[in-house]
Coordinates of C-alpha atoms in Angstrom, one line a residue:
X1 CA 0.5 -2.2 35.2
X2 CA 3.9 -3.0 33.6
X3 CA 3.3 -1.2 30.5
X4 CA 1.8 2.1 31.9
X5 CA 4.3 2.0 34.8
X6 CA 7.3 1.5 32.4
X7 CA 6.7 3.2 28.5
X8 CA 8.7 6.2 29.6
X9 CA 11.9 4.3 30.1
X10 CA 11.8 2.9 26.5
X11 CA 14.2 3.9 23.9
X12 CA 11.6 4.0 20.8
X13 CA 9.5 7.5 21.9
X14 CA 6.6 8.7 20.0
X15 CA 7.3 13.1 20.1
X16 CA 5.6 15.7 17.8
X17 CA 9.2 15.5 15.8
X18 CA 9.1 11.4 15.2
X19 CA 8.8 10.9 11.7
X20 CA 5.7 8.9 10.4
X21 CA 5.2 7.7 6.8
X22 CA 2.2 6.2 5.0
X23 CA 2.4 3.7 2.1
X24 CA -0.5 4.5 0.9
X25 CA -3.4 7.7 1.1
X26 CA -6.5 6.2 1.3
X27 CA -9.9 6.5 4.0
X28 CA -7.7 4.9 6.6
X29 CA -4.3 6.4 6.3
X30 CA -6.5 9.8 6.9
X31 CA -7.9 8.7 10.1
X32 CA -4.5 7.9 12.0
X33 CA -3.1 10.5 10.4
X34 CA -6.2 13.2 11.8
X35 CA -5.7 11.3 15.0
X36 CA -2.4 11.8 15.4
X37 CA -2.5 15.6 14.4
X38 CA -6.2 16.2 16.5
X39 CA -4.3 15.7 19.9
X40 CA -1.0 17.3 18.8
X41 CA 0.9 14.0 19.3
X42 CA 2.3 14.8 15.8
X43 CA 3.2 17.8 13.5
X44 CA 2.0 17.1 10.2
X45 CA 5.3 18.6 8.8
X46 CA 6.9 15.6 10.1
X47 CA 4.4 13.0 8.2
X48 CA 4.5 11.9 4.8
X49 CA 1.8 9.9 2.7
X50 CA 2.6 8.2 -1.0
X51 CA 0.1 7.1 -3.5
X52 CA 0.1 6.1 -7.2
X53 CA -1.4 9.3 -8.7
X54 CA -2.0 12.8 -7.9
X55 CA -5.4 12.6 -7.5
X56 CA -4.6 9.9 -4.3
X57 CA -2.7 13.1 -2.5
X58 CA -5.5 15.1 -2.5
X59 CA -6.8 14.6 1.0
X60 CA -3.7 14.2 2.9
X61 CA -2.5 17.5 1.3
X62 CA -5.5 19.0 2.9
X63 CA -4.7 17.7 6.4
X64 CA -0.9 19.5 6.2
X65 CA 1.3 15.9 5.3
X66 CA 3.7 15.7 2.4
X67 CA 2.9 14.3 -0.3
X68 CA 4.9 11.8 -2.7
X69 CA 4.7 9.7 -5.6
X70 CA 8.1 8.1 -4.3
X71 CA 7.6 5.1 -1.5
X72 CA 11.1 5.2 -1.2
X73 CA 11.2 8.9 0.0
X74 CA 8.7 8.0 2.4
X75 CA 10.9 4.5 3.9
X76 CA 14.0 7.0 3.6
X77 CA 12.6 10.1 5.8
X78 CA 10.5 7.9 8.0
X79 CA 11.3 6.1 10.9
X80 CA 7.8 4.1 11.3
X81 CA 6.1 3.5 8.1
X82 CA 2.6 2.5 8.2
X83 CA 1.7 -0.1 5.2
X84 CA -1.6 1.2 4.2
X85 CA -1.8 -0.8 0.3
X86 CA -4.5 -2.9 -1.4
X87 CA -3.1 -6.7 -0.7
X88 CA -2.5 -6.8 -4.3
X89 CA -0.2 -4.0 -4.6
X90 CA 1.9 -4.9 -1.2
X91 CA 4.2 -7.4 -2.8
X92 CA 5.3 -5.0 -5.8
X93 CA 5.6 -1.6 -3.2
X94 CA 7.6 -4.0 -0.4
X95 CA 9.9 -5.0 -3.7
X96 CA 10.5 -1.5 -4.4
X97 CA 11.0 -0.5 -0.9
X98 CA 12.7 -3.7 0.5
X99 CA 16.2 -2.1 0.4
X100 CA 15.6 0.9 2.2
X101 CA 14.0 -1.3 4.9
X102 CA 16.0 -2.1 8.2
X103 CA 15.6 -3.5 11.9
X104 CA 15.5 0.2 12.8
X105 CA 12.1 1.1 10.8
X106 CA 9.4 0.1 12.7
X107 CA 6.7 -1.2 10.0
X108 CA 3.0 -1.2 10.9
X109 CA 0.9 -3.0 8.4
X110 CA -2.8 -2.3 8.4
X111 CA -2.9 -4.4 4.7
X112 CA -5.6 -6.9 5.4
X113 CA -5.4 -10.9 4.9
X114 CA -1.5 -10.7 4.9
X115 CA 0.5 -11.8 7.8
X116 CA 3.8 -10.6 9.4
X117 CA 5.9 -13.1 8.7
X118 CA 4.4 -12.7 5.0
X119 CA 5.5 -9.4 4.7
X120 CA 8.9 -10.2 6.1
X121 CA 9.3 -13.4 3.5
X122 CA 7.9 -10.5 0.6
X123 CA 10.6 -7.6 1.5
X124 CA 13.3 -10.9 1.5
X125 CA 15.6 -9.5 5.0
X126 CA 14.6 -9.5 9.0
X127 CA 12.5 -6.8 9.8
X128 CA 10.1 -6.0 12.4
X129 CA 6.7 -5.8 11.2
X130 CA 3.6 -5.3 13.7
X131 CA 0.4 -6.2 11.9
X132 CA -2.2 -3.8 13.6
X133 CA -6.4 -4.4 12.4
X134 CA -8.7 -1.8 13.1
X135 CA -12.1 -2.1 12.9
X136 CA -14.3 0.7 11.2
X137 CA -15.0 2.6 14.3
X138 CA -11.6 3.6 14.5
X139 CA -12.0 6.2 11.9
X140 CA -14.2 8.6 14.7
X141 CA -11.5 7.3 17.4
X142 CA -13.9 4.7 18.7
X143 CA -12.9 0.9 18.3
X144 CA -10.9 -2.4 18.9
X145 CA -7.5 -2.5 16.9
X146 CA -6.0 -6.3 17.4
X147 CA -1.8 -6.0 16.8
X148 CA 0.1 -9.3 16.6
X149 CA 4.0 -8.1 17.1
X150 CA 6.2 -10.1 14.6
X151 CA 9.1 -12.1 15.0
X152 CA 11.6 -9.4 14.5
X153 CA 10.2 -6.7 16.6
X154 CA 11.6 -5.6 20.0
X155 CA 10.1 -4.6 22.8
X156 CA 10.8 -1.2 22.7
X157 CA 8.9 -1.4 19.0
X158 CA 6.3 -3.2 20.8
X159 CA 5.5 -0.1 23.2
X160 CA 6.0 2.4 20.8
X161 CA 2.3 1.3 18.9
X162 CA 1.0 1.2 22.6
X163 CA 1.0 4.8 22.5
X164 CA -0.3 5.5 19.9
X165 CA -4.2 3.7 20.1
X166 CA -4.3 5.4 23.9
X167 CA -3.0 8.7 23.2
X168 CA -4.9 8.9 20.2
X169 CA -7.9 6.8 19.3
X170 CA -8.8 5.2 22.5
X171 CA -9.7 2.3 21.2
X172 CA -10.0 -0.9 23.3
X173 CA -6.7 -2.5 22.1
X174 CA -6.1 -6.2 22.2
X175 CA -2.3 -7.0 22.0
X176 CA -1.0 -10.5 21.2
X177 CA 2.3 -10.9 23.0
X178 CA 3.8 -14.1 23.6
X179 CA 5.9 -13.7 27.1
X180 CA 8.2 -16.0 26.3
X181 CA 9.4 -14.0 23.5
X182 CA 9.3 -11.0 25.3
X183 CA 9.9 -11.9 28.9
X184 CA 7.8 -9.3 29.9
X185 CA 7.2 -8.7 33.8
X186 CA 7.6 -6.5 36.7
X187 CA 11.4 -5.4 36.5

């Protein structure tokens, strides 16, 4: 009730114009990003996908996002920045992206086996990171995706990725929130 009743009067709104980057280009990073286009929550001239090669840009090309072989262009333009990255690459792409990162970019990590707070300790400065797993049927918008908020996000970053999943996927979504951190309630 408190979160359908009250995601309009936060500050962090998901529009067609919000700017959405992808670390990363793979199976994955083509889903949301179909998702997101499919029911027009966002232009695809507003996303933005990097990979290592070429080759990797193929298929977002195809769906109408910009392409880069520069992470940082993607942290710069971007005001929520999906971490889409083998687990072995993350810790050299969040060194190379670490300064352009700030308590205003909204990072959502879909690497597996690495944590929040890891990711925060990698990139070496506060920033809030929500650590979202989705589960294969999520790719034909059909699933469970688990998000554990990190230490650093607000609440307003908090509802943002609530929007997404339900206008989008509609995936049964499983939130871990701890009130005490976020006082959340009817007010």
């Amino acid at each position: 009730y408190f979160i359908q009743s009250n995601l309009s009067s936060h500050n962090m709104a998901l529009t067609p114009d919000t700017k959405v980057g992808f670390l990363g280009a793979g199976k994955l990073v083509q889903a949301i990003a179909s998702g997101l286009i499919d029911v027009k929550i966002l232009k695809p001239e507003n996303m933005m996908a990097s990979a290592r090669t070429e080759a990797g840009l193929e298929e977002v090309k195809k769906l109408g996002l910009t392409g880069t072989l520069d992470n940082n262009k993607v942290v710069s333009e971007c005001s929520v920045v999906f971490l889409a990255v083998a687990p072995k690459v993350l810790p050299g792409v969040l060194k190379e992206v670490g300064e352009g990162l700030n308590m205003e970019k909204l990072l959502i990590s879909v690497v597996c086996s690495t944590t929040s707070s890891q990711i925060v300790e990698m990139i070496g400065k506060d920033v809030p990171v929500i650590r979202a797993i989705p589960n294969t049927p999520v790719a034909v918008r059909e699933g469970v995706i688990r998000a554990y908020p990190g230490e650093f996000c607000s609440p307003d970053q908090v509802f943002f990725l609530l929007v997404v999943p339900e206008s989008c996927y509609k995936p049964v979504f499983i939130f871990h929130i701890f009130v005490k951190q976020y006082q959340l309630g009817e007010s």
